[in-house]
Tab-separated table of N, CA, C and O in Angstrom:
chain	number	residue	atom	x	y	z
Z	963	MET	N	-26.732	-2.753	-5.844
Z	963	MET	CA	-26.358	-2.659	-4.585
Z	963	MET	C	-26.637	-1.547	-4.061
Z	963	MET	O	-26.549	-0.073	-4.469
Z	964	GLY	N	-27.361	-1.455	-2.733
Z	964	GLY	CA	-27.803	-0.356	-2.038
Z	964	GLY	C	-26.909	0.387	-1.144
Z	964	GLY	O	-25.707	-0.075	-0.926
Z	965	ASP	N	-27.274	1.395	-0.623
Z	965	ASP	CA	-26.370	2.160	0.296
Z	965	ASP	C	-25.649	1.395	1.487
Z	965	ASP	O	-24.512	1.332	1.816
Z	966	SER	N	-26.612	0.437	2.033
Z	966	SER	CA	-26.258	-0.148	3.344
Z	966	SER	C	-25.293	-1.389	2.715
Z	966	SER	O	-24.325	-1.483	3.681
Z	967	GLN	N	-25.512	-1.908	1.736
Z	967	GLN	CA	-24.643	-2.856	1.160
Z	967	GLN	C	-23.270	-2.286	0.758
Z	967	GLN	O	-22.198	-2.866	1.145
Z	968	TYR	N	-23.306	-1.271	0.165
Z	968	TYR	CA	-22.004	-0.310	-0.079
Z	968	TYR	C	-21.157	-0.210	1.070
Z	968	TYR	O	-20.137	-0.607	1.162
Z	969	LYS	N	-21.764	0.346	2.244
Z	969	LYS	CA	-21.183	0.699	3.488
Z	969	LYS	C	-20.619	-0.512	4.033
Z	969	LYS	O	-19.494	-0.476	4.487
Z	970	GLU	N	-21.215	-1.610	3.943
Z	970	GLU	CA	-20.722	-2.904	4.524
Z	970	GLU	C	-19.676	-3.477	3.837
Z	970	GLU	O	-18.617	-3.698	4.372
Z	971	GLU	N	-19.627	-3.262	2.498
Z	971	GLU	CA	-18.276	-3.746	1.827
Z	971	GLU	C	-17.225	-2.813	1.983
Z	971	GLU	O	-16.107	-3.143	2.042
Z	972	TRP	N	-17.413	-1.528	2.173
Z	972	TRP	CA	-16.567	-0.437	2.499
Z	972	TRP	C	-15.904	-0.660	3.737
Z	972	TRP	O	-14.540	-0.606	3.850
Z	973	GLU	N	-16.621	-1.078	4.790
Z	973	GLU	CA	-15.938	-1.404	5.953
Z	973	GLU	C	-15.131	-2.630	5.900
Z	973	GLU	O	-14.229	-2.661	6.943
Z	974	LYS	N	-15.176	-3.447	5.054
Z	974	LYS	CA	-14.410	-4.808	5.013
Z	974	LYS	C	-12.907	-4.474	4.350
Z	974	LYS	O	-11.978	-5.193	4.545
Z	975	LEU	N	-12.743	-3.263	3.886
Z	975	LEU	CA	-11.619	-2.905	3.106
Z	975	LEU	C	-10.355	-2.978	4.037
Z	975	LEU	O	-9.247	-3.518	3.724
Z	976	GLY	N	-10.450	-2.426	5.139
Z	976	GLY	CA	-9.259	-2.332	6.016
Z	976	GLY	C	-8.351	-1.256	5.548
Z	976	GLY	O	-8.490	-0.641	4.518
Z	977	SER	N	-7.115	-1.200	6.393
Z	977	SER	CA	-6.172	-0.134	5.774
Z	977	SER	C	-4.979	-0.723	5.191
Z	977	SER	O	-5.041	-1.950	4.947
Z	978	ILE	N	-4.012	-0.032	4.657
Z	978	ILE	CA	-2.945	-0.469	3.745
Z	978	ILE	C	-1.618	-0.031	4.475
Z	978	ILE	O	-1.450	1.127	4.627
Z	979	GLU	N	-0.913	-1.027	4.622
Z	979	GLU	CA	0.461	-0.561	5.259
Z	979	GLU	C	1.528	-0.541	4.452
Z	979	GLU	O	1.608	-1.646	3.248
Z	980	ILE	N	2.456	0.385	4.266
Z	980	ILE	CA	3.561	0.563	3.350
Z	980	ILE	C	4.800	0.507	4.196
Z	980	ILE	O	4.735	1.120	5.242
Z	981	LYS	N	5.718	-0.401	3.879
Z	981	LYS	CA	7.091	-0.547	4.680
Z	981	LYS	C	8.376	-0.480	3.752
Z	981	LYS	O	8.194	-1.302	2.735
Z	982	MET	N	9.090	0.445	4.094
Z	982	MET	CA	10.445	0.426	3.434
Z	982	MET	C	11.328	-0.873	3.577
Z	982	MET	O	11.567	-1.171	4.710
Z	983	ILE	N	11.664	-1.714	2.511
Z	983	ILE	CA	12.276	-2.991	2.771
Z	983	ILE	C	13.765	-2.801	2.114
Z	983	ILE	O	14.522	-3.751	2.490
Z	984	GLN	N	13.935	-1.908	1.382
Z	984	GLN	CA	15.227	-1.812	0.575
Z	984	GLN	C	15.660	-0.198	0.463
Z	984	GLN	O	14.775	0.407	-0.163
Z	985	LYS	N	16.729	0.074	0.761
Z	985	LYS	CA	17.048	1.314	0.454
Z	985	LYS	C	18.580	1.375	-0.330
Z	985	LYS	O	19.437	0.832	0.164
Z	986	ASP	N	18.581	2.014	-1.692
Z	986	ASP	CA	19.762	1.764	-2.490
Z	986	ASP	C	20.403	3.140	-2.877
Z	986	ASP	O	21.547	3.460	-3.346
Z	987	GLY	N	19.572	4.309	-2.620
Z	987	GLY	CA	19.942	5.531	-3.013
Z	987	GLY	C	19.587	6.584	-1.798
Z	987	GLY	O	19.238	6.141	-0.852
Z	988	LYS	N	19.745	7.794	-2.273
Z	988	LYS	CA	19.349	8.966	-1.357
Z	988	LYS	C	17.714	8.870	-1.203
Z	988	LYS	O	17.058	8.908	-2.127
Z	989	CYS	N	17.320	9.090	-0.071
Z	989	CYS	CA	15.851	9.223	0.415
Z	989	CYS	C	15.732	9.761	1.793
Z	989	CYS	O	16.589	9.265	2.660
Z	990	PHE	N	14.944	10.457	1.974
Z	990	PHE	CA	14.707	10.993	3.500
Z	990	PHE	C	13.848	10.035	4.402
Z	990	PHE	O	14.021	10.103	5.421
Z	991	HIS	N	13.339	8.912	3.726
Z	991	HIS	CA	12.814	7.917	4.482
Z	991	HIS	C	13.849	6.904	5.038
Z	991	HIS	O	14.982	6.661	4.306
Z	992	ALA	N	13.648	6.312	5.973
Z	992	ALA	CA	14.555	5.334	6.533
Z	992	ALA	C	14.165	3.737	6.359
Z	992	ALA	O	12.975	3.452	6.381
Z	993	LEU	N	15.111	2.926	6.246
Z	993	LEU	CA	14.765	1.595	6.121
Z	993	LEU	C	13.851	1.170	7.293
Z	993	LEU	O	14.045	1.451	8.566
Z	994	ASN	N	12.847	0.245	6.941
Z	994	ASN	CA	11.799	-0.097	7.691
Z	994	ASN	C	10.664	0.942	8.301
Z	994	ASN	O	9.894	0.797	9.194
Z	995	ASP	N	10.760	2.152	7.775
Z	995	ASP	CA	9.690	3.064	7.900
Z	995	ASP	C	8.518	2.469	7.574
Z	995	ASP	O	8.370	1.631	6.643
Z	996	LYS	N	7.405	2.709	8.295
Z	996	LYS	CA	6.057	2.287	8.058
Z	996	LYS	C	5.020	3.394	8.038
Z	996	LYS	O	5.260	4.346	8.908
Z	997	PHE	N	4.117	3.418	7.188
Z	997	PHE	CA	3.068	4.357	7.006
Z	997	PHE	C	1.767	3.750	6.598
Z	997	PHE	O	1.794	2.479	6.173
Z	998	TYR	N	0.571	4.270	6.793
Z	998	TYR	CA	-0.691	3.486	6.572
Z	998	TYR	C	-1.641	4.450	5.699
Z	998	TYR	O	-1.740	5.450	6.037
Z	999	TYR	N	-2.232	3.865	4.813
Z	999	TYR	CA	-3.407	4.433	4.091
Z	999	TYR	C	-4.497	4.063	4.871
Z	999	TYR	O	-4.685	2.837	5.121
Z	1000	LYS	N	-5.450	4.844	5.423
Z	1000	LYS	CA	-6.534	4.593	6.010
Z	1000	LYS	C	-7.516	3.811	5.308
Z	1000	LYS	O	-8.040	2.822	5.576
Z	1001	ASN	N	-7.556	4.110	3.908
Z	1001	ASN	CA	-8.321	3.494	2.890
Z	1001	ASN	C	-7.743	3.918	1.647
Z	1001	ASN	O	-6.618	4.698	1.490
Z	1002	PRO	N	-8.016	3.419	0.521
Z	1002	PRO	CA	-7.342	3.716	-0.800
Z	1002	PRO	C	-7.325	5.223	-1.188
Z	1002	PRO	O	-6.662	5.586	-1.990
Z	1003	TYR	N	-8.341	5.993	-0.551
Z	1003	TYR	CA	-8.505	7.351	-0.981
Z	1003	TYR	C	-7.683	8.263	0.041
Z	1003	TYR	O	-7.453	9.536	-0.308
Z	1004	THR	N	-7.508	7.606	1.130
Z	1004	THR	CA	-6.775	8.632	2.313
Z	1004	THR	C	-5.157	8.175	2.312
Z	1004	THR	O	-4.846	7.089	2.856
Z	1005	LYS	N	-4.367	8.961	1.722
Z	1005	LYS	CA	-3.005	8.843	1.749
Z	1005	LYS	C	-2.324	9.111	2.943
Z	1005	LYS	O	-2.756	9.900	3.770
Z	1006	PRO	N	-1.243	8.359	3.362
Z	1006	PRO	CA	-0.544	8.720	4.531
Z	1006	PRO	C	0.191	10.052	4.429
Z	1006	PRO	O	0.638	10.412	3.429
Z	1007	GLU	N	0.288	10.708	5.532
Z	1007	GLU	CA	1.095	12.019	5.349
Z	1007	GLU	C	2.473	11.861	5.652
Z	1007	GLU	O	3.096	10.526	6.054
Z	1008	ASN	N	3.412	12.647	5.181
Z	1008	ASN	CA	4.831	12.516	5.395
Z	1008	ASN	C	5.492	11.555	4.448
Z	1008	ASN	O	6.563	11.104	4.765
Z	1009	VAL	N	4.753	11.249	3.426
Z	1009	VAL	CA	5.407	10.332	2.493
Z	1009	VAL	C	5.835	10.913	1.182
Z	1009	VAL	O	4.869	11.860	0.537
Z	1010	CYS	N	6.882	10.880	0.522
Z	1010	CYS	CA	7.433	11.411	-0.639
Z	1010	CYS	C	6.189	11.274	-1.692
Z	1010	CYS	O	5.639	10.299	-1.916
Z	1011	THR	N	6.059	12.481	-2.182
Z	1011	THR	CA	5.028	12.476	-3.234
Z	1011	THR	C	5.172	11.563	-4.526
Z	1011	THR	O	4.270	11.045	-5.064
Z	1012	ALA	N	6.420	11.574	-4.849
Z	1012	ALA	CA	6.781	10.683	-6.012
Z	1012	ALA	C	6.522	9.236	-5.800
Z	1012	ALA	O	5.996	8.454	-6.646
Z	1013	LEU	N	6.864	8.863	-4.597
Z	1013	LEU	CA	6.583	7.375	-4.222
Z	1013	LEU	C	5.059	7.160	-4.012
Z	1013	LEU	O	4.450	6.150	-4.614
Z	1014	LEU	N	4.126	8.159	-3.510
Z	1014	LEU	CA	2.697	7.977	-3.599
Z	1014	LEU	C	2.302	7.814	-4.902
Z	1014	LEU	O	1.239	7.020	-4.993
Z	1015	HIS	N	2.773	8.636	-5.746
Z	1015	HIS	CA	2.136	8.644	-7.230
Z	1015	HIS	C	2.410	7.181	-7.870
Z	1015	HIS	O	1.350	6.579	-8.296
Z	1016	VAL	N	3.426	6.263	-7.479
Z	1016	VAL	CA	3.482	5.037	-7.976
Z	1016	VAL	C	2.759	4.003	-7.070
Z	1016	VAL	O	1.840	3.330	-7.535
Z	1017	LEU	N	2.650	4.205	-5.707
Z	1017	LEU	CA	1.901	3.363	-5.013
Z	1017	LEU	C	0.431	3.445	-5.047
Z	1017	LEU	O	-0.365	2.547	-5.199
Z	1018	ASP	N	0.000	4.655	-5.496
Z	1018	ASP	CA	-1.371	4.931	-5.839
Z	1018	ASP	C	-1.991	3.960	-6.993
Z	1018	ASP	O	-3.320	3.838	-7.059
Z	1019	LEU	N	-1.143	3.419	-7.892
Z	1019	LEU	CA	-1.468	2.553	-8.881
Z	1019	LEU	C	-1.903	1.099	-8.244
Z	1019	LEU	O	-2.541	0.512	-9.107
Z	1020	TYR	N	-1.482	0.988	-7.176
Z	1020	TYR	CA	-1.821	-0.312	-6.589
Z	1020	TYR	C	-2.676	-0.471	-5.322
Z	1020	TYR	O	-3.164	-1.474	-4.941
Z	1021	THR	N	-3.136	0.847	-4.892
Z	1021	THR	CA	-4.004	0.768	-3.665
Z	1021	THR	C	-5.151	-0.067	-3.795
Z	1021	THR	O	-5.480	-0.896	-2.687
Z	1022	TRP	N	-5.965	0.080	-4.822
Z	1022	TRP	CA	-7.155	-0.647	-4.864
Z	1022	TRP	C	-6.952	-2.068	-4.852
Z	1022	TRP	O	-7.763	-2.778	-4.359
Z	1023	ARG	N	-5.953	-2.472	-5.675
Z	1023	ARG	CA	-5.642	-3.997	-5.850
Z	1023	ARG	C	-5.466	-4.434	-4.340
Z	1023	ARG	O	-5.798	-5.687	-4.065
Z	1024	VAL	N	-4.567	-3.818	-3.642
Z	1024	VAL	CA	-4.203	-4.246	-2.241
Z	1024	VAL	C	-5.337	-4.229	-1.482
Z	1024	VAL	O	-5.906	-5.416	-0.721
Z	1025	ALA	N	-6.380	-3.118	-1.403
Z	1025	ALA	CA	-7.340	-3.074	-0.674
Z	1025	ALA	C	-8.426	-4.309	-0.868
Z	1025	ALA	O	-9.117	-4.765	-0.012
Z	1026	LEU	N	-8.539	-4.456	-2.128
Z	1026	LEU	CA	-9.506	-5.671	-2.618
Z	1026	LEU	C	-8.985	-7.042	-2.365
Z	1026	LEU	O	-9.718	-7.857	-2.555
Z	1027	GLY	N	-7.827	-7.083	-2.148
Z	1027	GLY	CA	-7.219	-8.447	-1.878
Z	1027	GLY	C	-6.912	-9.212	-3.196
Z	1027	GLY	O	-6.700	-10.389	-3.090
Z	1028	PHE	N	-6.591	-8.377	-4.153
Z	1028	PHE	CA	-6.126	-9.173	-5.524
Z	1028	PHE	C	-4.574	-9.686	-5.183
Z	1028	PHE	O	-3.812	-8.883	-4.588
Z	1029	PRO	N	-4.462	-10.774	-5.650
Z	1029	PRO	CA	-3.236	-11.335	-5.590
Z	1029	PRO	C	-2.015	-10.578	-6.385
Z	1029	PRO	O	-2.311	-10.111	-7.333
Z	1030	SER	N	-0.811	-10.446	-5.727
Z	1030	SER	CA	0.244	-9.821	-6.322
Z	1030	SER	C	1.020	-10.852	-7.254
Z	1030	SER	O	0.854	-11.925	-7.230
Z	1031	TRP	N	2.095	-10.276	-7.711
Z	1031	TRP	CA	2.958	-11.280	-8.689
Z	1031	TRP	C	4.060	-11.838	-7.878
Z	1031	TRP	O	4.864	-12.593	-8.413
Z	1032	GLU	N	4.274	-11.563	-6.674
Z	1032	GLU	CA	5.238	-12.077	-5.687
Z	1032	GLU	C	4.973	-13.549	-5.547
Z	1032	GLU	O	4.061	-13.950	-4.970
Z	1033	LYS	N	6.044	-14.292	-5.991
Z	1033	LYS	CA	5.885	-15.972	-5.821
Z	1033	LYS	C	5.729	-16.336	-4.439
Z	1033	LYS	O	5.247	-17.266	-4.091
Z	1034	ASP	N	6.520	-15.599	-3.529
Z	1034	ASP	CA	6.607	-15.932	-2.069
Z	1034	ASP	C	5.551	-15.556	-1.251
Z	1034	ASP	O	5.280	-16.127	-0.117
Z	1035	ASN	N	4.895	-14.472	-1.672
Z	1035	ASN	CA	3.624	-14.012	-0.730
Z	1035	ASN	C	2.613	-13.243	-1.756
Z	1035	ASN	O	2.974	-12.107	-2.060
Z	1036	LYS	N	1.650	-13.784	-2.215
Z	1036	LYS	CA	0.613	-13.142	-3.015
Z	1036	LYS	C	-0.158	-12.181	-2.371
Z	1036	LYS	O	-0.747	-11.368	-3.072
Z	1037	ASN	N	0.019	-11.737	-1.130
Z	1037	ASN	CA	-0.663	-10.820	-0.217
Z	1037	ASN	C	0.121	-9.481	-0.049
Z	1037	ASN	O	-0.351	-8.747	0.520
Z	1038	ILE	N	1.229	-9.578	-0.664
Z	1038	ILE	CA	2.207	-8.463	-0.663
Z	1038	ILE	C	2.623	-8.017	-2.097
Z	1038	ILE	O	3.007	-8.959	-2.837
Z	1039	TYR	N	2.657	-6.735	-2.158
Z	1039	TYR	CA	3.292	-6.081	-3.509
Z	1039	TYR	C	4.531	-5.403	-3.020
Z	1039	TYR	O	4.397	-4.623	-2.061
Z	1040	ARG	N	5.641	-5.708	-3.767
Z	1040	ARG	CA	6.865	-4.874	-3.700
Z	1040	ARG	C	6.983	-3.960	-4.869
Z	1040	ARG	O	6.993	-4.454	-5.944
Z	1041	ILE	N	6.933	-2.863	-4.360
Z	1041	ILE	CA	6.929	-1.684	-5.378
Z	1041	ILE	C	8.324	-0.784	-5.285
Z	1041	ILE	O	8.566	-0.303	-4.039
Z	1042	HIS	N	8.853	-0.488	-6.535
Z	1042	HIS	CA	10.179	0.331	-6.395
Z	1042	HIS	C	9.599	1.752	-6.599
Z	1042	HIS	O	8.784	2.116	-7.325
Z	1043	CYS	N	10.388	2.776	-5.811
Z	1043	CYS	CA	10.024	4.165	-6.008
Z	1043	CYS	C	10.486	4.619	-7.503
Z	1043	CYS	O	11.201	3.734	-8.153
Z	1044	PRO	N	10.140	5.843	-7.856
Z	1044	PRO	CA	10.611	6.133	-9.318
Z	1044	PRO	C	12.122	6.321	-9.547
Z	1044	PRO	O	12.433	6.369	-10.700
Z	1045	SER	N	12.804	6.559	-8.454
Z	1045	SER	CA	14.231	6.840	-8.651
Z	1045	SER	C	14.878	5.640	-9.005
Z	1045	SER	O	14.616	4.500	-8.512
Z	1046	LYS	N	15.793	5.539	-9.999
Z	1046	LYS	CA	16.579	4.491	-10.459
Z	1046	LYS	C	17.362	3.790	-9.291
Z	1046	LYS	O	17.657	2.595	-9.434
Z	1047	ASN	N	17.803	4.659	-8.308
Z	1047	ASN	CA	18.576	4.036	-7.215
Z	1047	ASN	C	17.814	4.329	-5.795
Z	1047	ASN	O	18.475	4.705	-4.960
Z	1048	GLY	N	16.461	4.081	-6.048
Z	1048	GLY	CA	15.817	4.482	-4.845
Z	1048	GLY	C	15.517	3.466	-3.661
Z	1048	GLY	O	16.439	2.762	-3.360
Z	1049	THR	N	14.293	3.245	-3.484
Z	1049	THR	CA	13.815	2.507	-2.394
Z	1049	THR	C	12.697	1.266	-2.896
Z	1049	THR	O	12.186	1.485	-3.950
Z	1050	VAL	N	12.674	0.371	-2.176
Z	1050	VAL	CA	11.425	-0.831	-2.520
Z	1050	VAL	C	10.637	-0.740	-1.251
Z	1050	VAL	O	11.157	-0.735	-0.005
Z	1051	TRP	N	9.354	-0.838	-1.466
Z	1051	TRP	CA	8.350	-0.606	-0.565
Z	1051	TRP	C	7.381	-1.985	-0.571
Z	1051	TRP	O	7.051	-2.267	-1.731
Z	1052	GLU	N	7.071	-2.655	0.616
Z	1052	GLU	CA	6.040	-3.597	0.460
Z	1052	GLU	C	4.677	-2.977	0.918
Z	1052	GLU	O	4.585	-2.068	1.743
Z	1053	MET	N	3.805	-3.230	0.227
Z	1053	MET	CA	2.293	-2.942	0.329
Z	1053	MET	C	1.449	-4.246	0.895
Z	1053	MET	O	1.533	-5.076	0.095
Z	1054	ARG	N	0.746	-4.075	1.904
Z	1054	ARG	CA	-0.043	-5.060	2.307
Z	1054	ARG	C	-1.386	-4.667	2.973
Z	1054	ARG	O	-1.390	-3.547	3.723
Z	1055	LYS	N	-2.480	-5.478	2.892
Z	1055	LYS	CA	-3.575	-4.952	3.455
Z	1055	LYS	C	-3.545	-5.409	4.814
Z	1055	LYS	O	-3.067	-6.508	5.315
Z	1056	ILE	N	-4.306	-4.488	5.688
Z	1056	ILE	CA	-4.426	-4.703	7.154
Z	1056	ILE	C	-5.867	-5.049	7.377
Z	1056	ILE	O	-6.675	-3.982	7.337
Z	1057	ASN	N	-6.153	-6.263	7.637
Z	1057	ASN	CA	-7.515	-6.735	7.893
Z	1057	ASN	C	-8.150	-6.103	9.041
Z	1057	ASN	O	-7.356	-5.876	10.208
Z	1058	LYS	N	-9.279	-5.675	9.099
Z	1058	LYS	CA	-9.958	-5.146	10.324
Z	1058	LYS	C	-9.918	-6.066	11.488
Z	1058	LYS	O	-9.842	-5.478	12.685
Z	1059	ASP	N	-9.728	-7.117	11.409
Z	1059	ASP	CA	-9.627	-8.325	12.614
Z	1059	ASP	C	-8.294	-8.469	13.114
Z	1059	ASP	O	-8.068	-9.220	14.037
Z	1060	GLN	N	-7.411	-7.810	12.451
Z	1060	GLN	CA	-5.828	-7.908	12.992
Z	1060	GLN	C	-5.431	-6.752	14.057
Z	1060	GLN	O	-6.176	-5.932	14.195
């Protein structure tokens, strides 16, 4: 793959939206908060670093469109923060044409 092909594929990635869908414990984030990764390497600002550590395990899967384990929607990953009483976040790819 040449440089131009690589850039073309990179441009197809789109951004990644993360949204809190469940809050069971203490967290400075609020229910329905949304943040965006510009790409798998560019983390959103003002997001808990412990949460980002967990989400980073899945950014490339989301960006490349790999199906999740979620039976109701294979385009969404639902990830729990590291706290046992923490939060649940949805991760989904935002396509360039959206």
